[in-house]
Amino acid sequence: MRGIKLLTLSVFSTAFLSFTPINKKYIVIDAGHGGNDNGVVYGQFSEKDISLGIAKEIQKISQGQDKYEIVLTRDADNYPSLAERTHQINALNPEMVISIHVNKSPQEETPNHGAEVYIQNSEASKKLAEKISKKFDTQRILERNLHILRETKAPAVLVEVGFLNNSNDRKYITSEEGQKEIAQKFVDVINEY
């Protein structure tokens, strides 16, 4: 009986000592709008669906790696309030926050195109924004006093991935291939951060 106890203790000790806790890092992806809040709309396309599609694709691409965990502020067509989103984000204390949105200008069809990156006055957010702007080939990094940027303690950016009322942007950001490419760009930035 004593031998069995020693063997059990030995097996338990070996298993316990060989266990190394994983310090998981969190990356939060905020899919803008949702639920009754469509965001910008053009024909049958809405910002809430595009941003959610890209967010889910980022999570999908990132599965299987063990450096970080992608957490979405929403993974369905619902609307967590801005206060609920920032509360969730700050509770996780993530490495970074990327809020995904879609742009639209007042004209019916706009010549404006491409991504825009918004930040609050923070050096870490500026560094993240610069990496994203290089990946998306844009020079448009703008400071804005937006709730998600102001109330989030982690480095945070809000990225408008394109203009819904620009025909080329619309075709790209609403296509499955375009959303996968956009998601991969974000994953590349996350991996390089």
PDB file of N, CA, C and O in Angstrom, residues 1 3 27 38 43 50 60 81 84 87 95-96 98 114 121 123 129 140 145 151-152 160 169 188 190:
ATOM      1  N   MET A   1       0.828  -1.200   0.000  1.00  0.00           N
ATOM      2  CA  MET A   1       0.000   0.000   0.000  1.00  0.00           C
ATOM      3  C   MET A   1       0.866   1.255   0.000  1.00  0.00           C
ATOM      4  O   MET A   1       0.571   2.199  -0.708  1.00  0.00           O
ATOM      5  N   GLY A   3       3.845   1.528  -1.206  1.00  0.00           N
ATOM      6  CA  GLY A   3       4.449   1.636  -2.532  1.00  0.00           C
ATOM      7  C   GLY A   3       3.509   2.299  -3.524  1.00  0.00           C
ATOM      8  O   GLY A   3       3.933   3.099  -4.359  1.00  0.00           O
ATOM      9  N   ILE A  27      -5.834  39.851 -27.172  1.00  0.00           N
ATOM     10  CA  ILE A  27      -6.003  40.883 -28.189  1.00  0.00           C
ATOM     11  C   ILE A  27      -7.512  41.014 -28.371  1.00  0.00           C
ATOM     12  O   ILE A  27      -8.190  40.026 -28.631  1.00  0.00           O
ATOM     13  N   ASN A  38     -27.027  49.555 -37.321  1.00  0.00           N
ATOM     14  CA  ASN A  38     -26.425  49.038 -38.554  1.00  0.00           C
ATOM     15  C   ASN A  38     -25.105  49.702 -38.903  1.00  0.00           C
ATOM     16  O   ASN A  38     -24.352  49.186 -39.718  1.00  0.00           O
ATOM     17  N   GLY A  43     -27.164  50.113 -49.942  1.00  0.00           N
ATOM     18  CA  GLY A  43     -27.910  49.009 -50.550  1.00  0.00           C
ATOM     19  C   GLY A  43     -28.150  47.922 -49.520  1.00  0.00           C
ATOM     20  O   GLY A  43     -28.645  48.186 -48.428  1.00  0.00           O
ATOM     21  N   ILE A  50     -20.181  43.766 -42.066  1.00  0.00           N
ATOM     22  CA  ILE A  50     -18.813  43.755 -42.599  1.00  0.00           C
ATOM     23  C   ILE A  50     -17.805  43.684 -41.453  1.00  0.00           C
ATOM     24  O   ILE A  50     -16.877  42.874 -41.482  1.00  0.00           O
ATOM     25  N   LYS A  60     -10.554  33.396 -36.549  1.00  0.00           N
ATOM     26  CA  LYS A  60     -10.384  32.102 -37.227  1.00  0.00           C
ATOM     27  C   LYS A  60      -8.924  31.893 -37.657  1.00  0.00           C
ATOM     28  O   LYS A  60      -8.345  30.831 -37.427  1.00  0.00           O
ATOM     29  N   SER A  81     -23.300  47.894 -25.514  1.00  0.00           N
ATOM     30  CA  SER A  81     -23.100  49.346 -25.490  1.00  0.00           C
ATOM     31  C   SER A  81     -21.612  49.670 -25.458  1.00  0.00           C
ATOM     32  O   SER A  81     -20.780  48.805 -25.148  1.00  0.00           O
ATOM     33  N   GLU A  84     -20.286  48.910 -22.099  1.00  0.00           N
ATOM     34  CA  GLU A  84     -20.098  47.466 -21.886  1.00  0.00           C
ATOM     35  C   GLU A  84     -18.838  46.974 -22.597  1.00  0.00           C
ATOM     36  O   GLU A  84     -18.094  46.156 -22.066  1.00  0.00           O
ATOM     37  N   HIS A  87     -15.785  48.230 -20.646  1.00  0.00           N
ATOM     38  CA  HIS A  87     -15.698  47.507 -19.367  1.00  0.00           C
ATOM     39  C   HIS A  87     -15.099  46.116 -19.590  1.00  0.00           C
ATOM     40  O   HIS A  87     -14.203  45.681 -18.861  1.00  0.00           O
ATOM     41  N   GLU A  95      -3.331  43.306 -24.685  1.00  0.00           N
ATOM     42  CA  GLU A  95      -2.130  43.904 -25.270  1.00  0.00           C
ATOM     43  C   GLU A  95      -2.514  45.056 -26.196  1.00  0.00           C
ATOM     44  O   GLU A  95      -1.775  46.025 -26.322  1.00  0.00           O
ATOM     45  N   MET A  96      -3.641  44.898 -26.878  1.00  0.00           N
ATOM     46  CA  MET A  96      -4.114  45.924 -27.809  1.00  0.00           C
ATOM     47  C   MET A  96      -5.590  45.728 -28.104  1.00  0.00           C
ATOM     48  O   MET A  96      -6.134  44.643 -27.870  1.00  0.00           O
ATOM     49  N   ILE A  98      -8.352  46.592 -31.340  1.00  0.00           N
ATOM     50  CA  ILE A  98      -8.596  47.067 -32.699  1.00  0.00           C
ATOM     51  C   ILE A  98     -10.104  47.084 -32.904  1.00  0.00           C
ATOM     52  O   ILE A  98     -10.761  46.049 -32.840  1.00  0.00           O
ATOM     53  N   GLY A 114      -9.967  53.647 -49.327  1.00  0.00           N
ATOM     54  CA  GLY A 114      -8.914  53.120 -48.470  1.00  0.00           C
ATOM     55  C   GLY A 114      -9.198  53.277 -46.991  1.00  0.00           C
ATOM     56  O   GLY A 114     -10.225  53.797 -46.570  1.00  0.00           O
ATOM     57  N   ASN A 121      -4.680  60.323 -27.983  1.00  0.00           N
ATOM     58  CA  ASN A 121      -3.295  60.726 -27.760  1.00  0.00           C
ATOM     59  C   ASN A 121      -2.576  59.748 -26.827  1.00  0.00           C
ATOM     60  O   ASN A 121      -2.622  59.869 -25.611  1.00  0.00           O
ATOM     61  N   GLU A 123       1.166  57.182 -26.975  1.00  0.00           N
ATOM     62  CA  GLU A 123       2.320  56.741 -27.774  1.00  0.00           C
ATOM     63  C   GLU A 123       2.160  55.295 -28.247  1.00  0.00           C
ATOM     64  O   GLU A 123       2.479  54.971 -29.385  1.00  0.00           O
ATOM     65  N   ALA A 129      -0.966  52.224 -34.600  1.00  0.00           N
ATOM     66  CA  ALA A 129      -1.582  52.854 -35.774  1.00  0.00           C
ATOM     67  C   ALA A 129      -0.597  52.929 -36.940  1.00  0.00           C
ATOM     68  O   ALA A 129      -0.978  52.713 -38.095  1.00  0.00           O
ATOM     69  N   ARG A 140      -3.313  57.967 -43.541  1.00  0.00           N
ATOM     70  CA  ARG A 140      -4.352  58.663 -42.775  1.00  0.00           C
ATOM     71  C   ARG A 140      -4.460  58.120 -41.347  1.00  0.00           C
ATOM     72  O   ARG A 140      -5.178  57.156 -41.093  1.00  0.00           O
ATOM     73  N   ASN A 145     -11.621  62.001 -30.550  1.00  0.00           N
ATOM     74  CA  ASN A 145     -12.083  61.792 -29.176  1.00  0.00           C
ATOM     75  C   ASN A 145     -13.278  60.834 -29.215  1.00  0.00           C
ATOM     76  O   ASN A 145     -14.421  61.248 -29.135  1.00  0.00           O
ATOM     77  N   GLU A 151     -11.770  55.605 -23.427  1.00  0.00           N
ATOM     78  CA  GLU A 151     -12.053  54.855 -22.199  1.00  0.00           C
ATOM     79  C   GLU A 151     -11.280  53.543 -22.082  1.00  0.00           C
ATOM     80  O   GLU A 151     -11.314  52.886 -21.053  1.00  0.00           O
ATOM     81  N   THR A 152     -10.614  53.126 -23.146  1.00  0.00           N
ATOM     82  CA  THR A 152      -9.835  51.890 -23.118  1.00  0.00           C
ATOM     83  C   THR A 152      -8.447  52.185 -22.586  1.00  0.00           C
ATOM     84  O   THR A 152      -7.786  53.103 -23.054  1.00  0.00           O
ATOM     85  N   GLU A 160     -11.165  52.361 -39.929  1.00  0.00           N
ATOM     86  CA  GLU A 160     -12.184  52.359 -40.985  1.00  0.00           C
ATOM     87  C   GLU A 160     -11.520  51.638 -42.156  1.00  0.00           C
ATOM     88  O   GLU A 160     -10.550  52.137 -42.725  1.00  0.00           O
ATOM     89  N   ASP A 169     -13.828  50.051 -53.145  1.00  0.00           N
ATOM     90  CA  ASP A 169     -13.751  49.660 -51.736  1.00  0.00           C
ATOM     91  C   ASP A 169     -14.896  48.716 -51.378  1.00  0.00           C
ATOM     92  O   ASP A 169     -14.711  47.702 -50.713  1.00  0.00           O
ATOM     93  N   ASP A 188      -1.210  39.897 -39.245  1.00  0.00           N
ATOM     94  CA  ASP A 188       0.209  40.192 -39.456  1.00  0.00           C
ATOM     95  C   ASP A 188       0.687  41.272 -38.503  1.00  0.00           C
ATOM     96  O   ASP A 188       1.764  41.154 -37.896  1.00  0.00           O
ATOM     97  N   ILE A 190      -0.667  42.095 -35.603  1.00  0.00           N
ATOM     98  CA  ILE A 190      -0.692  41.524 -34.247  1.00  0.00           C
ATOM     99  C   ILE A 190       0.550  40.682 -34.010  1.00  0.00           C
ATOM    100  O   ILE A 190       1.201  40.781 -32.963  1.00  0.00           O
TER     101      ILE A 190
END
